[in-house]
Amino acid sequence: MTLNRKKVIGVIGAGDPGAEDIKIAEAVGEEIASNGYTLLCGGMGGVMEAASRGSKSKGGFCIGILPGSSKDDCNPYIDFSIVTAMGHARNVIVVGSCDAIIAIGGSFGTLSEIAFALRLEIPIIGLNTWDVSTDIKKAETPKEAVHMAISLFDYRN
Amino acid sequence: MTLNRKKVIGVIGAGDPGAEDIKIAEAVGEEIASNGYTLLCGGMGGVMEAASRGSKSKGGFCIGILPGSSKDDCNPYIDFSIVTAMGHARNVIVVGSCDAIIAIGGSFGTLSEIAFALRLEIPIIGLNTWDVSTDIKKAETPKEAVHMAISLFDYRN
Amino acid sequence: MTLNRKKVIGVIGAGDPGAEDIKIAEAVGEEIASNGYTLLCGGMGGVMEAASRGSKSKGGFCIGILPGSSKDDCNPYIDFSIVTAMGHARNVIVVGSCDAIIAIGGSFGTLSEIAFALRLEIPIIGLNTWDVSTDIKKAETPKEAVHMAISLFDYRN
Amino acid sequence: MTLNRKKVIGVIGAGDPGAEDIKIAEAVGEEIASNGYTLLCGGMGGVMEAASRGSKSKGGFCIGILPGSSKDDCNPYIDFSIVTAMGHARNVIVVGSCDAIIAIGGSFGTLSEIAFALRLEIPIIGLNTWDVSTDIKKAETPKEAVHMAISLFDYRN
């Protein structure tokens, strides 16, 4: 039976990024929505909020997998907030729910998500992020990152 | 700041329900979508699938919080599949992510979700389900259940 | 290959029980340790602390599956604290890690654990607790509860 | 009030390590037990099993935080098996439950655990493992690794 499920692109990165990463994240979010895909992220601030803002500015949907216990403790661009109340363990859910992931900058939380993506063999594209494996595809621009993500979807699904 | 977050009504119940509960679940899903709300469920078969089918027939969105580790191991009406890979622990996420919940029939898995809803003080409406607390509001029809759910939303959010 | 794994009896119940349930829990903890078994609980106060205190008074080991994020946010009788940082989702881990469970009184959190025990078919003995299934074996005294728990171990393991 | 809680040293590493890492892991386990501390690991094979075997050979206790849903699906040296049924999300619990962690070799699963340890600021000592931060203290021998771990315990607890 054909699934109705929508393809989802994850954006991961720091909650307190530099100005450059915020700009990149917003452009990535715009590009995801412009191409008709859903954005999934950790639902909080920084890279997550910038990407969500970009996506909403182009009419896209944003899913936030929240670490906390309140539906409303998320950035204002999230359409659907998933309340895990599981802190960092929610990183596994963020990663596992995506068809491809774009990592932007980031610290140790982002590194844990990159490690899970590599472990679960979910396509991951890096923009100025951790360089721990050749399985992280490097992109130079937000547009390139999103197009690489789309090209890596598993179309057997 | 105003949140963009959409109000979500959960539907919980057995994966192998009787014919009557399937009929009720489908009608509940239709009513949720007709009123413009998003359906959230465990993403699998039985009551979850029937409610999702009803929602999609009226153009609604369906979120599935999956117990397994594959994005595509869900019923065909799910728009957004959240992959927890956490088995029964996903029940806590199902419950915590809803603005109100409608319980239809159900066995011990549903009972665990009802218990979490009562513990987390998330409004819960029962249709032919476990009778373990007067805090479960009883509805007689799918339409009544959905209208009760909407009336119980916390509009401080 | 023979496993070294120790048989574990879980004790579940309220964090703010009445005086009678505290007395019962302490006696249950004593009896578990006197029979040479390990106690597992949610690691916090009330029934959990009373059972842990009883167990330690007889030289037993106590494992606490903690909801919070600090190793030391547990009752003083816990030998091994497992930090889930997952709030109520830790209830599934409490239940799944036991060879048999004794439920004492309790509110909705305890009900969620009873529901998971019934769902996972882990033997459960009740002392003055929720009456939601005939699969909960009723005991009259702490000693009887522990002996019933031991008799229900799965010795295929 | 004084806590009874025992200090726990975690050992993380691959389920399918090379012969050298197995030898190192076993020696680390021996040293942890010889110094009177409890070993905690993921409970499965490879580095986890070798460390557990070393610990038991010196009379130590071994806690296994299992990814699966069966209490008995663990290596034969585990004393206490904690059943998470949460797959890779159990890595967060492994890390969060330790007073210090020793990483031996390892692939992406181990990298996720190292990332969580760095994020949670739990002391981590590396033996031939991922080199992603200067906060990973490098040890040359199993004995040195365990002594470094002990020296990094937070004695405010």
XYZ file of C-alpha atoms in Angstrom:
628
model
C 0.000 0.000 0.000
C 1.283 3.462 -0.829
C 2.304 5.550 2.129
C 1.082 9.098 2.520
C 4.118 9.970 4.623
C 5.868 13.227 3.746
C 9.634 13.398 3.198
C 11.320 15.223 6.036
C 14.677 17.033 6.142
C 16.248 17.561 9.526
C 18.332 20.564 10.500
C 20.650 20.187 13.479
C 23.000 22.681 15.078
C 23.716 24.720 18.158
C 21.186 26.501 20.353
C 23.656 29.400 20.632
C 25.332 29.655 17.220
C 27.313 32.515 15.706
C 25.718 35.009 13.319
C 27.020 33.207 10.235
C 25.441 29.868 11.204
C 22.121 31.614 11.893
C 22.162 33.108 8.410
C 23.000 29.737 6.865
C 20.274 27.975 8.883
C 17.613 30.458 7.799
C 18.572 29.998 4.150
C 18.507 26.217 4.553
C 15.011 26.431 6.036
C 13.827 28.602 3.137
C 15.248 26.171 0.597
C 13.652 23.138 2.277
C 10.222 24.778 2.153
C 10.686 26.116 -1.380
C 11.333 22.566 -2.537
C 8.151 21.359 -0.860
C 9.662 19.390 2.004
C 8.950 19.385 5.733
C 11.559 20.622 8.205
C 12.241 18.708 11.394
C 14.449 19.982 14.200
C 14.904 20.015 17.958
C 12.340 22.800 18.203
C 14.347 25.201 20.323
C 16.464 28.334 19.606
C 19.579 29.168 17.613
C 20.058 27.112 14.439
C 16.745 25.351 15.085
C 14.793 28.607 15.313
C 16.551 30.201 12.335
C 15.827 27.211 10.106
C 12.209 27.117 11.284
C 11.821 30.849 10.568
C 13.206 30.359 7.082
C 10.868 27.476 6.420
C 7.755 29.327 7.619
C 8.689 32.377 5.515
C 8.259 30.129 2.471
C 5.095 28.443 3.731
C 6.681 25.187 4.866
C 5.799 22.956 7.809
C 8.064 22.676 10.861
C 8.136 19.777 13.311
C 9.942 20.285 16.630
C 11.047 17.316 18.744
C 11.218 19.026 22.134
C 13.533 18.035 24.998
C 11.270 19.509 27.672
C 7.850 18.693 29.058
C 5.767 21.620 27.751
C 4.137 21.730 24.314
C 4.660 25.461 24.214
C 8.315 25.556 25.167
C 9.426 25.771 21.544
C 10.362 28.413 19.015
C 7.440 30.387 17.515
C 7.766 28.863 14.042
C 7.048 25.263 15.060
C 3.771 23.874 13.656
C 3.825 20.513 15.391
C 5.559 20.161 18.740
C 6.409 16.660 19.909
C 6.953 16.572 23.662
C 9.528 13.964 24.640
C 10.418 15.187 28.168
C 13.579 13.144 27.623
C 16.292 15.805 27.408
C 19.225 14.722 25.278
C 17.687 11.333 24.483
C 15.384 13.209 22.144
C 18.391 13.606 19.831
C 17.946 9.980 18.747
C 14.335 10.714 17.810
C 15.305 13.838 15.873
C 17.774 11.844 13.808
C 15.685 8.711 13.329
C 12.678 10.647 12.029
C 14.473 12.300 9.080
C 14.948 11.214 5.467
C 18.133 13.290 5.372
C 19.859 15.659 7.772
C 21.756 18.916 7.367
C 24.209 19.734 10.162
C 25.181 23.386 10.613
C 28.074 24.165 12.950
C 27.246 22.831 16.377
C 28.808 21.603 19.570
C 28.629 18.305 21.482
C 24.848 17.931 21.215
C 25.128 18.215 17.450
C 28.036 15.758 17.499
C 25.829 13.202 19.256
C 23.229 13.647 16.509
C 25.827 13.303 13.760
C 27.080 10.105 15.422
C 23.545 8.681 15.528
C 22.938 9.619 11.877
C 26.130 7.810 10.872
C 25.201 4.816 13.040
C 21.672 4.641 11.606
C 22.943 5.289 8.064
C 20.700 8.297 7.561
C 22.144 10.622 4.899
C 23.900 13.590 6.469
C 25.193 16.762 4.850
C 27.559 19.089 6.673
C 27.843 22.875 6.495
C 30.809 24.026 8.550
C 30.350 21.251 11.096
C 32.157 18.331 12.799
C 34.480 16.427 10.456
C 34.436 12.944 11.951
C 33.671 10.795 8.919
C 33.838 10.862 5.138
C 30.213 9.727 5.271
C 29.304 13.328 6.100
C 28.801 14.933 2.680
C 30.204 18.441 2.606
C 28.158 21.255 1.068
C 29.328 24.810 0.375
C 25.996 26.632 0.316
C 22.504 26.218 1.823
C 21.048 25.582 -1.638
C 23.624 22.899 -2.367
C 23.045 21.293 1.035
C 19.293 20.970 0.471
C 19.700 19.646 -3.056
C 22.223 17.077 -1.807
C 19.762 16.053 0.925
C 16.979 15.540 -1.613
C 19.265 13.564 -3.902
C 20.105 11.224 -1.023
C 16.498 10.315 -0.125
C 15.859 6.603 -0.206
C 13.226 6.300 -2.914
C 12.535 2.664 -2.170
C 10.168 4.079 0.440
C 5.622 36.033 21.296
C 2.711 34.288 19.641
C 3.229 30.627 18.926
C 2.416 29.153 15.547
C 1.867 25.728 17.119
C -1.241 23.866 15.986
C -3.669 22.357 18.483
C -3.460 18.579 18.435
C -6.021 15.974 19.499
C -4.732 12.517 20.299
C -6.595 9.299 19.651
C -5.539 6.232 21.627
C -6.871 2.680 21.529
C -6.084 -0.892 20.672
C -4.100 -2.128 17.698
C -6.598 -4.995 17.380
C -9.986 -3.485 18.269
C -13.464 -4.809 17.567
C -15.530 -3.597 14.614
C -17.495 -1.109 16.730
C -14.366 0.645 18.022
C -12.972 0.891 14.473
C -16.187 2.589 13.346
C -16.051 4.986 16.293
C -12.354 5.767 15.690
C -12.933 6.578 12.026
C -15.771 8.953 12.926
C -13.601 10.603 15.588
C -10.853 11.139 13.022
C -13.310 12.677 10.569
C -14.653 15.028 13.227
C -11.165 16.140 14.317
C -10.255 17.063 10.739
C -13.617 18.677 10.015
C -13.038 20.981 12.963
C -9.628 21.937 11.651
C -7.449 20.161 14.194
C -4.481 17.840 13.794
C -4.695 14.184 14.796
C -1.886 12.547 16.734
C -1.702 8.836 17.453
C 0.680 5.914 17.849
C 0.840 5.593 14.071
C 0.092 1.891 13.820
C -3.042 -0.204 13.047
C -6.467 -0.717 14.591
C -7.930 2.333 16.302
C -4.891 4.386 15.245
C -5.305 3.526 11.571
C -9.076 3.983 11.583
C -8.802 7.437 13.162
C -6.050 8.403 10.706
C -8.152 7.225 7.767
C -11.086 9.276 8.986
C -8.910 12.353 9.388
C -7.365 12.055 5.915
C -10.812 11.563 4.344
C -11.615 15.075 5.568
C -8.271 16.571 4.582
C -6.708 16.638 8.051
C -3.098 16.094 9.103
C -2.014 12.957 10.968
C 1.072 12.629 13.153
C 2.214 9.141 14.142
C 4.551 8.578 17.096
C 6.014 5.224 16.097
C 7.295 2.558 18.503
C 9.633 1.006 15.936
C 12.785 2.087 14.158
C 11.533 2.554 10.581
C 9.927 5.743 9.257
C 7.750 3.668 6.979
C 6.467 1.181 9.495
C 3.248 3.112 10.011
C -0.300 3.134 8.718
C -0.774 4.621 5.220
C -2.633 7.721 6.445
C 0.197 9.149 8.528
C 1.606 12.446 7.188
C 4.426 12.868 9.680
C 6.035 9.810 11.228
C 8.118 10.338 14.357
C 10.509 7.437 14.894
C 11.101 6.811 18.577
C 12.522 3.250 18.431
C 11.474 3.122 22.095
C 8.620 0.623 22.072
C 6.118 1.239 24.847
C 8.011 4.276 26.171
C 6.646 6.112 23.146
C 3.274 6.102 24.917
C 4.525 8.918 27.154
C 5.393 10.989 24.079
C 2.008 10.322 22.478
C 0.244 11.598 25.563
C 2.521 14.527 26.327
C 2.241 15.945 22.805
C -1.565 16.352 22.803
C -3.803 19.243 23.814
C -6.548 16.721 24.556
C -6.934 12.971 24.131
C -9.781 10.697 23.137
C -9.519 7.094 24.347
C -11.478 4.457 22.441
C -11.740 0.981 23.986
C -8.238 -0.363 24.427
C -6.247 -2.801 26.511
C -3.196 -2.406 28.785
C -1.224 -0.190 26.389
C -4.156 2.210 26.281
C -4.449 2.000 30.065
C -0.815 3.116 30.395
C -1.600 6.107 28.175
C -4.713 6.978 30.175
C -2.650 6.804 33.371
C -0.028 9.160 31.916
C -2.726 11.587 30.726
C -4.225 11.672 34.221
C -0.750 12.066 35.758
C 0.172 14.900 33.367
C -3.290 16.487 33.702
C -3.936 16.429 29.979
C -7.695 16.454 29.259
C -8.936 12.985 28.403
C -12.284 11.914 27.000
C -13.394 8.278 27.054
C -15.512 6.370 24.556
C -16.188 2.874 25.863
C -12.815 2.681 27.599
C -11.139 2.056 30.999
C -13.071 3.567 33.911
C -10.288 4.277 36.398
C -10.981 7.900 37.313
C -13.743 10.465 37.287
C -11.197 12.721 35.552
C -11.898 10.746 32.365
C -14.798 12.626 30.790
C -17.312 10.221 29.257
C -18.675 10.916 25.782
C -21.509 9.058 24.065
C -20.702 9.793 20.422
C -17.621 10.610 18.300
C -18.947 14.102 17.639
C -19.513 14.735 21.339
C -16.045 13.406 22.176
C -14.316 15.780 19.773
C -16.361 18.770 20.897
C -15.541 17.945 24.517
C -11.858 17.705 23.604
C -11.919 21.122 21.949
C -13.769 22.646 24.909
C -11.051 21.357 27.239
C -8.100 22.928 25.397
C -6.007 25.154 27.590
C -6.381 28.535 25.915
C -3.734 30.171 28.018
C -1.326 28.731 25.463
C 26.082 -20.025 28.658
C 24.906 -19.528 32.219
C 23.996 -15.981 33.103
C 25.318 -14.365 36.254
C 22.329 -12.008 36.345
C 20.650 -11.586 39.733
C 16.900 -11.933 40.138
C 15.309 -8.581 40.845
C 12.012 -7.734 42.551
C 10.516 -4.341 41.819
C 8.535 -2.279 44.296
C 6.253 0.412 42.895
C 4.010 2.881 44.672
C 3.379 6.509 45.467
C 5.995 9.129 46.275
C 3.611 10.513 48.914
C 1.879 7.483 50.421
C -0.031 7.178 53.673
C 1.559 5.824 56.853
C 0.171 2.327 56.326
C 1.664 1.972 52.830
C 5.049 3.161 54.121
C 4.975 0.466 56.809
C 4.023 -2.171 54.242
C 6.731 -1.030 51.832
C 9.443 -1.200 54.486
C 8.404 -4.734 55.413
C 8.381 -5.746 51.735
C 11.917 -4.376 51.341
C 13.090 -6.318 54.402
C 11.570 -9.529 53.104
C 13.106 -9.125 49.627
C 16.580 -8.722 51.142
C 16.089 -11.501 53.690
C 15.327 -13.860 50.824
C 18.500 -12.828 49.020
C 16.995 -10.859 46.179
C 17.774 -7.409 44.806
C 15.250 -4.577 45.094
C 14.585 -2.293 42.148
C 12.452 0.841 42.351
C 12.071 4.354 41.009
C 14.724 5.537 43.458
C 12.810 8.435 44.954
C 10.768 8.962 48.164
C 7.622 7.500 49.719
C 7.034 3.820 48.987
C 10.322 3.690 47.058
C 12.351 5.028 49.965
C 10.577 2.908 52.565
C 11.178 -0.285 50.590
C 14.824 0.673 50.010
C 15.296 1.369 53.725
C 13.823 -2.014 54.581
C 16.096 -3.749 52.092
C 19.269 -2.042 53.333
C 18.360 -2.864 56.955
C 18.678 -6.519 55.981
C 21.818 -6.035 53.887
C 20.172 -6.137 50.479
C 21.067 -4.248 47.299
C 18.845 -1.455 45.962
C 18.742 -0.224 42.374
C 17.025 3.092 41.647
C 15.864 4.004 38.137
C 15.792 7.782 38.484
C 13.513 10.152 36.555
C 15.869 13.122 36.907
C 19.280 14.027 35.593
C 21.417 13.817 38.749
C 22.984 10.621 40.079
C 22.548 11.901 43.602
C 18.907 12.925 43.394
C 17.755 9.649 44.946
C 16.835 8.284 48.346
C 19.784 7.548 50.681
C 19.361 3.757 50.538
C 20.007 3.379 46.818
C 23.225 1.476 45.979
C 23.102 1.860 42.210
C 21.425 4.897 40.690
C 20.505 4.725 37.016
C 20.028 8.204 35.565
C 17.404 8.229 32.842
C 16.613 11.975 32.699
C 13.378 10.799 31.059
C 10.747 11.642 33.648
C 7.737 9.357 33.484
C 9.169 7.327 30.597
C 11.471 5.765 33.170
C 8.438 3.844 34.421
C 8.771 1.508 31.436
C 12.396 0.801 32.401
C 11.472 0.168 36.032
C 8.905 -2.408 34.980
C 10.916 -4.051 32.199
C 13.944 -4.640 34.429
C 12.135 -6.736 37.064
C 11.565 -10.477 37.387
C 8.449 -9.729 39.418
C 6.829 -6.569 40.772
C 5.009 -5.710 43.981
C 2.622 -2.737 43.763
C 1.755 -0.968 47.004
C -1.085 1.573 46.941
C -0.211 4.248 44.411
C -1.772 6.806 42.136
C -1.639 7.384 38.364
C 2.131 6.892 38.047
C 1.790 3.500 39.702
C -1.182 2.719 37.460
C 0.987 3.361 34.398
C 3.558 0.901 35.760
C 0.900 -1.721 36.495
C -0.406 -1.300 32.937
C 3.089 -1.811 31.506
C 3.662 -4.894 33.708
C 0.392 -6.399 32.456
C 1.288 -5.490 28.872
C 4.780 -6.981 29.153
C 3.481 -10.010 31.075
C 5.779 -9.440 34.020
C 4.356 -11.029 37.185
C 2.711 -8.432 39.403
C 1.485 -8.748 42.971
C -0.793 -6.129 44.497
C -0.996 -4.919 48.090
C -3.891 -2.509 48.486
C -3.459 -1.155 44.945
C -5.320 -0.603 41.638
C -7.733 -3.416 40.764
C -7.748 -3.292 36.973
C -7.079 -6.919 36.080
C -7.326 -10.401 37.534
C -3.717 -10.803 36.348
C -2.697 -8.735 39.390
C -2.218 -11.339 42.111
C -3.535 -10.087 45.440
C -1.440 -10.552 48.572
C -2.536 -9.876 52.150
C 0.839 -9.341 53.829
C 4.336 -8.187 52.826
C 5.730 -11.671 53.463
C 3.066 -13.264 51.284
C 3.668 -10.703 48.528
C 7.400 -11.445 48.371
C 6.892 -15.208 48.448
C 4.324 -14.915 45.645
C 6.804 -12.815 43.646
C 9.527 -15.437 44.049
C 7.145 -18.230 43.077
C 6.295 -16.374 39.866
C 9.899 -15.981 38.627
C 10.454 -17.423 35.192
C 13.015 -20.133 35.854
C 13.645 -20.817 32.210
C 16.100 -17.918 32.475
C 21.775 13.058 54.539
C 24.636 10.822 53.462
C 24.016 8.847 50.318
C 24.740 5.136 50.171
C 25.226 5.320 46.401
C 28.264 3.501 45.031
C 30.710 5.214 42.652
C 30.393 3.797 39.163
C 32.912 3.762 36.300
C 31.552 3.286 32.817
C 33.324 1.451 30.027
C 32.213 2.206 26.474
C 33.446 0.796 23.180
C 32.551 -1.310 20.179
C 30.475 -4.477 20.160
C 32.889 -5.894 17.579
C 36.345 -4.603 18.581
C 39.774 -5.825 17.552
C 41.806 -8.192 19.719
C 43.867 -5.377 21.232
C 40.810 -3.435 22.440
C 39.374 -6.595 23.994
C 42.601 -7.124 25.936
C 42.581 -3.498 27.085
C 38.908 -3.684 28.093
C 39.428 -6.794 30.182
C 42.355 -5.163 32.010
C 40.277 -2.030 32.606
C 37.489 -4.152 34.097
C 39.948 -5.934 36.387
C 41.390 -2.637 37.578
C 37.956 -1.121 38.267
C 37.004 -4.087 40.461
C 40.411 -4.255 42.166
C 39.936 -0.656 43.230
C 36.521 -1.442 44.677
C 34.346 0.330 42.134
C 31.303 -0.803 40.171
C 31.458 -1.214 36.390
C 28.631 0.060 34.212
C 28.362 -0.626 30.487
C 25.921 -1.278 27.665
C 25.682 -4.900 28.752
C 26.335 -6.499 25.382
C 29.389 -8.063 23.660
C 32.827 -6.899 22.566
C 34.410 -4.234 24.756
C 31.392 -4.394 27.098
C 31.718 -8.141 27.639
C 35.514 -8.065 27.996
C 35.360 -5.332 30.638
C 32.573 -7.167 32.482
C 34.593 -10.400 32.430
C 37.605 -8.589 33.841
C 35.514 -7.042 36.586
C 33.888 -10.317 37.628
C 37.298 -12.061 37.677
C 38.224 -9.672 40.489
C 34.896 -9.941 42.284
C 33.395 -6.654 41.102
C 29.809 -5.795 40.293
C 28.671 -5.161 36.690
C 25.617 -3.168 35.646
C 24.397 -3.488 32.052
C 22.098 -0.892 30.492
C 20.537 -3.027 27.757
C 19.221 -1.724 24.432
C 16.795 -4.618 23.950
C 13.639 -5.788 25.667
C 14.849 -8.981 27.385
C 16.505 -9.069 30.810
C 18.589 -12.029 29.706
C 19.854 -10.621 26.422
C 23.136 -9.516 27.983
C 26.657 -10.815 28.409
C 27.109 -13.531 31.067
C 29.067 -11.305 33.462
C 26.319 -8.774 34.092
C 24.959 -8.773 37.671
C 22.206 -6.228 37.204
C 20.545 -5.855 33.809
C 18.526 -2.709 33.193
C 16.078 -3.210 30.337
C 15.528 0.003 28.417
C 14.009 -1.391 25.176
C 15.125 1.945 23.715
C 17.910 0.945 21.329
C 20.482 3.686 20.850
C 18.680 6.073 23.230
C 20.033 3.907 26.044
C 23.442 5.453 25.312
C 22.319 8.594 27.130
C 21.437 6.517 30.192
C 24.778 4.682 30.093
C 26.638 7.984 30.109
C 24.446 9.827 32.612
C 24.699 7.055 35.221
C 28.518 7.104 35.524
C 30.850 9.052 37.801
C 33.545 8.748 35.136
C 33.808 6.974 31.793
C 36.591 5.131 29.995
C 36.240 4.947 26.206
C 38.117 2.152 24.420
C 38.304 2.312 20.621
C 34.780 2.315 19.254
C 32.762 3.436 16.271
C 29.766 5.767 15.850
C 27.797 4.410 18.817
C 30.784 5.102 21.050
C 31.138 8.543 19.470
C 27.553 9.350 20.451
C 28.366 8.365 24.027
C 31.549 10.456 24.054
C 29.535 13.416 22.752
C 26.953 13.001 25.533
C 29.696 12.713 28.180
C 31.252 15.952 26.935
C 27.818 17.621 26.822
C 26.938 16.471 30.340
C 30.437 17.255 31.634
C 31.010 13.745 32.926
C 34.755 12.980 33.145
C 35.914 10.893 30.203
C 39.202 9.111 29.672
C 40.209 7.811 26.258
C 42.231 4.721 25.352
C 42.829 4.631 21.616
C 39.494 6.258 20.854
C 37.860 9.249 19.067
C 39.872 12.446 19.360
C 37.171 15.104 19.155
C 37.966 17.257 22.187
C 40.796 18.088 24.537
C 38.277 17.382 27.314
C 38.868 13.675 26.629
C 41.798 12.826 28.915
C 44.210 10.463 27.194
C 45.533 7.435 29.077
C 48.284 5.071 27.922
C 47.412 1.972 29.943
C 44.334 0.391 31.548
C 45.743 1.025 35.021
C 46.380 4.674 34.235
C 42.904 5.050 32.758
C 41.186 3.729 35.882
C 43.335 5.824 38.208
C 42.567 8.917 36.135
C 38.854 8.080 36.306
C 38.975 7.782 40.090
C 40.907 11.040 40.393
C 38.194 12.811 38.395
C 35.263 11.751 40.592
C 33.259 14.649 41.898
C 33.684 14.314 45.651
C 31.086 16.922 46.453
C 28.639 14.036 46.108
